[in-house]
Coordinates of C-alpha atoms in Angstrom, one line a residue:
Chain A
M1 CA 13.6 -27.9 18.4
T2 CA 14.9 -24.9 16.4
I3 CA 13.2 -22.5 14.0
E4 CA 14.4 -19.6 11.8
V5 CA 12.8 -16.2 12.6
E6 CA 12.8 -13.1 10.4
F7 CA 11.3 -9.7 11.3
V8 CA 10.2 -7.5 8.4
G9 CA 9.9 -3.8 8.7
P10 CA 10.4 -1.4 11.7
L11 CA 9.1 -3.9 14.3
R12 CA 10.1 -4.1 17.9
R13 CA 12.5 -7.0 18.1
P14 CA 13.9 -9.0 21.0
W15 CA 17.4 -8.7 19.6
P16 CA 19.2 -6.3 17.2
E17 CA 19.4 -8.5 14.1
R18 CA 16.5 -9.2 11.8
Q19 CA 17.0 -12.9 11.5
R20 CA 18.0 -15.5 14.1
T21 CA 17.8 -19.2 14.8
V22 CA 15.7 -19.7 18.0
E23 CA 15.5 -22.8 20.2
L24 CA 12.0 -23.6 21.5
A25 CA 10.1 -26.3 23.4
E26 CA 8.2 -28.8 21.3
G27 CA 4.7 -27.7 20.6
T28 CA 5.2 -24.0 21.3
L29 CA 2.3 -21.9 19.9
L30 CA 3.1 -18.8 17.8
G31 CA 1.2 -16.6 20.3
E32 CA 3.2 -18.0 23.1
L33 CA 6.5 -17.2 21.3
L34 CA 5.3 -13.6 20.5
G35 CA 4.3 -13.2 24.2
A36 CA 7.7 -14.4 25.3
W37 CA 9.2 -11.6 23.1
G38 CA 7.1 -9.0 24.9
Y39 CA 4.1 -8.7 22.6
R40 CA 0.9 -8.5 24.5
E41 CA -2.0 -10.5 22.9
E42 CA -3.7 -7.3 21.7
E43 CA -0.5 -6.3 20.0
A44 CA 0.4 -9.7 18.6
R45 CA -2.9 -10.0 16.8
H46 CA -2.0 -7.0 14.7
L47 CA 1.1 -8.7 13.3
S48 CA 1.1 -10.6 10.0
C49 CA 2.9 -13.9 10.6
S50 CA 3.7 -16.7 8.2
V51 CA 5.2 -20.1 8.8
N52 CA 7.0 -21.7 5.8
G53 CA 5.1 -19.4 3.5
V54 CA 1.7 -20.0 4.9
A55 CA -0.3 -17.4 6.9
A56 CA -0.3 -18.3 10.6
R57 CA -2.5 -17.4 13.5
L58 CA -1.6 -17.1 17.2
R59 CA -2.9 -20.6 17.8
T60 CA -0.6 -22.1 15.2
P61 CA 1.9 -24.7 16.7
L62 CA 5.5 -24.4 15.6
A63 CA 7.6 -27.3 14.5
D64 CA 11.3 -28.1 14.2
G65 CA 12.8 -26.4 11.1
D66 CA 10.0 -23.9 10.6
R67 CA 10.7 -20.6 9.1
L68 CA 8.7 -17.8 10.7
S69 CA 8.3 -14.3 9.2
V70 CA 6.7 -11.5 11.3
A71 CA 5.5 -8.3 9.6
L72 CA 3.5 -5.2 10.5
L73 CA 1.4 -3.1 8.2
L74 CA 3.2 0.2 7.4
G75 CA 1.2 3.4 7.8
G76 CA 3.4 5.9 6.1
G77 CA 3.0 7.1 2.5
Chain B
M1 CA -6.3 6.0 -31.5
S2 CA -4.6 9.1 -32.9
L3 CA -1.2 9.0 -34.5
E4 CA 0.2 11.2 -31.8
E5 CA -1.0 8.8 -29.2
T6 CA 0.3 5.8 -31.0
D7 CA 3.8 7.4 -31.0
R8 CA 3.6 8.5 -27.4
Y9 CA 3.0 5.0 -26.1
A10 CA 5.0 3.0 -28.7
R11 CA 7.6 1.6 -26.3
Q12 CA 4.8 0.6 -23.9
R13 CA 2.7 -1.1 -26.5
R14 CA 5.7 -3.0 -27.7
L15 CA 5.9 -4.9 -24.3
A16 CA 4.8 -8.5 -24.8
V17 CA 3.1 -8.5 -21.4
F18 CA 1.0 -5.5 -22.3
G19 CA -0.6 -7.3 -25.2
E20 CA -2.2 -5.8 -28.4
D21 CA -5.0 -4.1 -26.6
G22 CA -3.2 -3.1 -23.4
Q23 CA -3.1 0.6 -24.3
A24 CA -6.8 0.7 -25.3
R25 CA -7.7 -0.9 -21.9
L26 CA -5.7 1.8 -20.1
R27 CA -7.4 4.5 -22.1
S28 CA -10.8 3.3 -21.1
A29 CA -9.8 3.0 -17.4
T30 CA -10.4 5.3 -14.4
V31 CA -7.8 5.1 -11.6
L32 CA -8.3 6.6 -8.1
V33 CA -5.1 7.7 -6.4
V34 CA -5.6 8.3 -2.7
G35 CA -3.1 10.9 -1.5
C36 CA -0.5 12.6 -3.6
G37 CA 2.5 12.6 -1.3
G38 CA 5.5 10.4 -1.6
L39 CA 3.7 7.3 -2.9
G40 CA 0.6 8.9 -4.5
G41 CA 2.6 11.6 -6.3
L42 CA 4.9 9.4 -8.2
A43 CA 2.1 6.8 -8.8
A44 CA -0.1 9.6 -10.3
E45 CA 2.7 10.8 -12.5
L46 CA 3.5 7.3 -13.8
L47 CA -0.2 6.5 -14.4
V48 CA -0.7 9.8 -16.3
R49 CA 2.4 9.1 -18.4
A50 CA 1.2 5.6 -19.1
G51 CA -2.0 7.0 -20.5
V52 CA -4.9 6.0 -18.3
G53 CA -8.1 7.5 -19.5
R54 CA -9.0 9.3 -16.3
L55 CA -7.1 9.9 -13.1
R56 CA -9.0 10.9 -10.0
L57 CA -6.7 12.3 -7.3
V58 CA -7.8 13.1 -3.7
D59 CA -5.7 14.8 -1.0
P60 CA -6.7 17.3 1.7
D61 CA -3.2 18.6 2.6
R62 CA -1.1 21.5 1.6
V63 CA 2.5 21.5 0.4
S64 CA 5.2 22.2 3.0
L65 CA 8.9 22.3 2.8
V66 CA 9.3 18.9 4.7
N67 CA 7.5 17.2 1.8
L68 CA 10.0 18.2 -0.9
H69 CA 12.7 15.6 -0.4
R70 CA 10.4 12.8 -1.5
Q71 CA 7.2 14.3 -3.0
I72 CA 8.2 14.8 -6.6
L73 CA 5.1 16.7 -7.9
F74 CA 5.9 19.8 -5.8
S75 CA 8.3 22.7 -6.0
E76 CA 9.7 25.2 -3.6
E77 CA 7.2 27.7 -4.9
D78 CA 4.3 25.3 -4.0
A79 CA 5.7 25.0 -0.5
A80 CA 6.3 28.7 0.0
A81 CA 2.7 29.4 -1.1
H82 CA 1.5 26.5 1.0
R83 CA -0.6 25.4 -2.0
P84 CA -3.2 22.6 -1.9
K85 CA -1.4 19.4 -3.0
A86 CA -4.4 18.4 -5.1
Q87 CA -4.3 21.7 -7.0
S88 CA -0.5 21.7 -7.6
A89 CA -0.5 18.0 -8.5
G90 CA -3.4 18.4 -10.9
E91 CA -1.7 21.3 -12.8
R92 CA 1.6 19.4 -13.2
L93 CA -0.1 16.2 -14.2
R94 CA -2.2 17.9 -16.9
R95 CA 1.0 19.4 -18.4
L96 CA 2.6 15.9 -18.5
N97 CA -0.2 14.4 -20.6
S98 CA -3.1 16.5 -21.8
E99 CA -4.9 13.5 -23.2
V100 CA -5.6 12.2 -19.6
Q101 CA -8.6 13.6 -17.8
V102 CA -7.1 14.6 -14.4
E103 CA -9.7 15.2 -11.7
A104 CA -7.9 16.6 -8.6
R105 CA -10.0 17.0 -5.4
E106 CA -8.9 18.8 -2.3
E107 CA -10.6 16.6 0.2
R108 CA -10.0 13.7 2.5
L109 CA -11.2 10.2 1.7
E110 CA -13.7 9.4 4.4
V111 CA -16.9 7.5 5.0
G112 CA -19.1 10.2 3.6
N113 CA -17.4 10.4 0.2
V114 CA -15.6 7.1 -0.4
R115 CA -18.5 5.5 -2.4
H116 CA -18.8 8.6 -4.6
L117 CA -15.0 8.7 -5.1
L118 CA -15.1 5.0 -6.2
E119 CA -17.8 5.5 -8.9
G120 CA -16.5 4.3 -12.2
V121 CA -13.1 3.4 -10.8
S122 CA -11.2 0.4 -12.3
V123 CA -8.5 0.2 -9.7
V124 CA -7.3 2.2 -6.7
V125 CA -3.7 3.1 -5.9
D126 CA -3.2 3.8 -2.2
G127 CA -0.9 6.7 -1.3
S128 CA -2.5 7.6 2.0
D129 CA -0.5 8.2 5.1
N130 CA -2.5 6.5 7.8
L131 CA -4.0 3.1 8.6
E132 CA -7.6 4.2 9.1
T133 CA -7.9 5.3 5.5
R134 CA -6.6 2.0 4.3
Y135 CA -9.1 0.0 6.4
L136 CA -11.9 2.2 5.1
L137 CA -10.7 1.8 1.6
N138 CA -10.6 -1.9 2.0
D139 CA -14.2 -2.1 3.1
A140 CA -15.4 0.3 0.4
C141 CA -13.5 -1.6 -2.3
L142 CA -14.8 -4.9 -1.2
E143 CA -18.3 -3.5 -1.3
R144 CA -17.8 -2.3 -4.8
G145 CA -15.7 -5.3 -6.0
C146 CA -12.9 -2.9 -7.0
P147 CA -9.2 -4.1 -6.6
W148 CA -6.7 -1.8 -4.9
V149 CA -3.0 -1.7 -4.4
Y150 CA -1.8 -1.0 -0.9
G151 CA 1.6 0.7 -0.4
G152 CA 3.4 1.7 2.7
A153 CA 6.7 3.4 3.4
V154 CA 8.4 4.2 6.7
G155 CA 12.1 4.7 7.5
T156 CA 13.9 2.6 4.9
T157 CA 11.2 -0.1 4.7
G158 CA 8.4 -0.4 2.1
M159 CA 5.6 -2.8 1.5
T160 CA 3.0 -3.4 -1.2
V161 CA 0.4 -5.9 -2.2
A162 CA -2.6 -6.0 -4.6
L163 CA -5.8 -6.6 -2.8
G164 CA -9.4 -7.5 -3.6
L165 CA -8.5 -9.6 -6.7
P166 CA -10.6 -12.7 -7.5
G167 CA -9.5 -15.4 -5.1
G168 CA -7.0 -13.2 -3.5
P169 CA -6.8 -11.6 0.0
C170 CA -8.2 -8.3 1.3
L171 CA -6.3 -6.2 3.7
R172 CA -7.9 -7.8 6.7
C173 CA -7.0 -11.3 5.6
L174 CA -3.4 -10.2 6.2
F175 CA -3.8 -7.7 8.9
P176 CA -7.2 -8.2 10.6
E177 CA -7.1 -5.0 12.7
P178 CA -5.3 -1.6 12.5
A179 CA -2.3 -1.6 14.7
P180 CA -2.1 0.8 17.6
P181 CA 0.2 3.8 17.0
N182 CA 2.7 2.6 19.6
L183 CA 3.3 -0.5 17.6
C184 CA 3.5 1.2 14.2
P185 CA 6.0 4.0 13.8
S186 CA 5.2 6.9 11.5
C187 CA 7.4 8.9 9.1
V188 CA 7.1 11.8 11.5
E189 CA 8.7 9.7 14.3
V190 CA 11.3 7.7 12.5
G191 CA 11.7 9.6 9.2
V192 CA 11.6 8.3 5.6
L193 CA 14.4 7.9 3.0
G194 CA 13.6 10.0 0.0
S195 CA 14.2 7.2 -2.5
L196 CA 11.9 4.7 -0.7
P197 CA 8.5 6.0 -1.8
A198 CA 9.6 6.1 -5.4
L199 CA 10.5 2.4 -5.3
V200 CA 7.2 1.4 -3.6
A201 CA 5.1 3.6 -5.9
S202 CA 6.8 2.1 -8.9
L203 CA 5.9 -1.4 -7.7
Q204 CA 2.3 -0.3 -7.0
V205 CA 1.9 1.2 -10.5
S206 CA 3.3 -1.9 -12.1
Q207 CA 0.6 -3.9 -10.2
A208 CA -2.1 -1.5 -11.1
L209 CA -1.1 -1.6 -14.8
R210 CA -1.1 -5.4 -14.7
I211 CA -4.7 -5.3 -13.3
L212 CA -5.8 -2.7 -15.9
V213 CA -4.6 -4.8 -18.8
G214 CA -6.5 -7.8 -17.4
D215 CA -4.0 -9.8 -15.4
L216 CA -5.9 -10.4 -12.2
R217 CA -3.7 -12.9 -10.5
P218 CA -3.1 -12.2 -6.8
G219 CA 0.5 -11.6 -5.8
P220 CA 2.6 -11.7 -2.7
L221 CA 3.1 -9.2 0.1
L222 CA 6.3 -7.6 -1.2
C223 CA 8.5 -6.1 1.4
C224 CA 11.7 -4.2 0.8
D225 CA 14.4 -2.4 2.7
V226 CA 16.2 0.1 0.4
W227 CA 19.1 0.6 2.9
E228 CA 19.7 -3.1 3.4
E229 CA 19.1 -3.8 -0.3
S230 CA 16.7 -6.6 0.5
F231 CA 13.4 -7.8 -0.9
R232 CA 11.1 -10.3 0.7
R233 CA 8.0 -12.0 -0.8
L234 CA 5.7 -13.0 2.0
P235 CA 2.6 -15.1 1.4
A236 CA -0.7 -13.2 0.8
H237 CA -3.6 -15.6 0.8
R238 CA -7.2 -15.2 1.4
A239 CA -8.1 -16.1 5.0
P240 CA -11.2 -18.1 5.5
D241 CA -11.7 -16.5 8.9
C242 CA -11.3 -12.9 7.6
P243 CA -13.8 -10.6 9.2
A244 CA -14.2 -8.5 6.0
C245 CA -14.2 -10.6 2.9
G246 CA -14.9 -13.9 4.8
A247 CA -17.6 -12.8 7.3
G248 CA -18.8 -9.9 5.2
R249 CA -18.4 -7.2 7.9
R250 CA -17.7 -3.7 6.8
D251 CA -16.6 -2.3 10.2
F252 CA -14.9 0.8 8.9
L253 CA -17.8 1.9 6.6
G254 CA -20.0 2.4 9.6
P255 CA -21.4 5.9 10.5
S256 CA -19.0 6.2 13.4
S257 CA -15.8 5.5 11.4
T258 CA -13.4 8.4 11.3
E259 CA -9.9 8.9 10.1
R260 CA -7.1 10.8 11.6
G261 CA -4.3 11.4 9.2
E262 CA -1.2 13.4 9.8
P263 CA 0.3 15.9 7.4
G264 CA 2.6 14.1 4.9

């Protein structure tokens, strides 16, 4: 299955561009995907993720055609 | 309402979304602006020009030269004298609109004073420069039932969302825990484009004005990149498993909570 991924803000990314289409195994959990990108669990739980416009948690399973957004709260002001 | 005041706000009152009594609602409102740097400085100026009744401003820092490319309330003279930001900001804001009661405090928002600072406040605009202050503010605003408008700006990326509105999310619905510093770059580390805070603060003030005139609908988490010229609306819904507004915990209002900001 494939999903669309978008990183929002100055986040560590597994590739240079902000958006990419990613191929995954069926039933992959969001937390597993973030882990594969190098985010430890204690880091991943600080991210704000949404799938198709709905807030997602690390246990959320991903499905073919999903659109995933990953954001991090900005501290500067 | 005086004739002078009527004239001053004529273009604002004419706005259909403002409504007949929008200006009167602003005049009766008290707004707390936390920080008067890049975000808080412009937010404070726009709120004073809009005619809020009282503006309470809190910032513990002093003006330095590195602030001037984005912090519009301050001058080279302020930086040379290393003046307290709250003092310089208060003086400028009073000159912009003498009808607004400007209360500028040279102090840091922290556990010991946050409840006092929120007394009588209708809405809070966040212009702080660290995550700990925002999580504390979230707890305190939930406790008081006061909406607040988060804003953040780093590099060329900005973010804002209105929080604590009826049926809407709080900060911890969206970001349950403060991120560690290694995950969240600061303006000191990666810089900040001078035009970015102005954009984010303008969005924050628009949200605050909407709240003040009685439109309490929750909105999205709005993210922008001024260099890439992109805007994104991310969902911002209340989370049933939120530790703060869901479970009722106020982890950051505890006696051991501290905040560690860095000079803007």
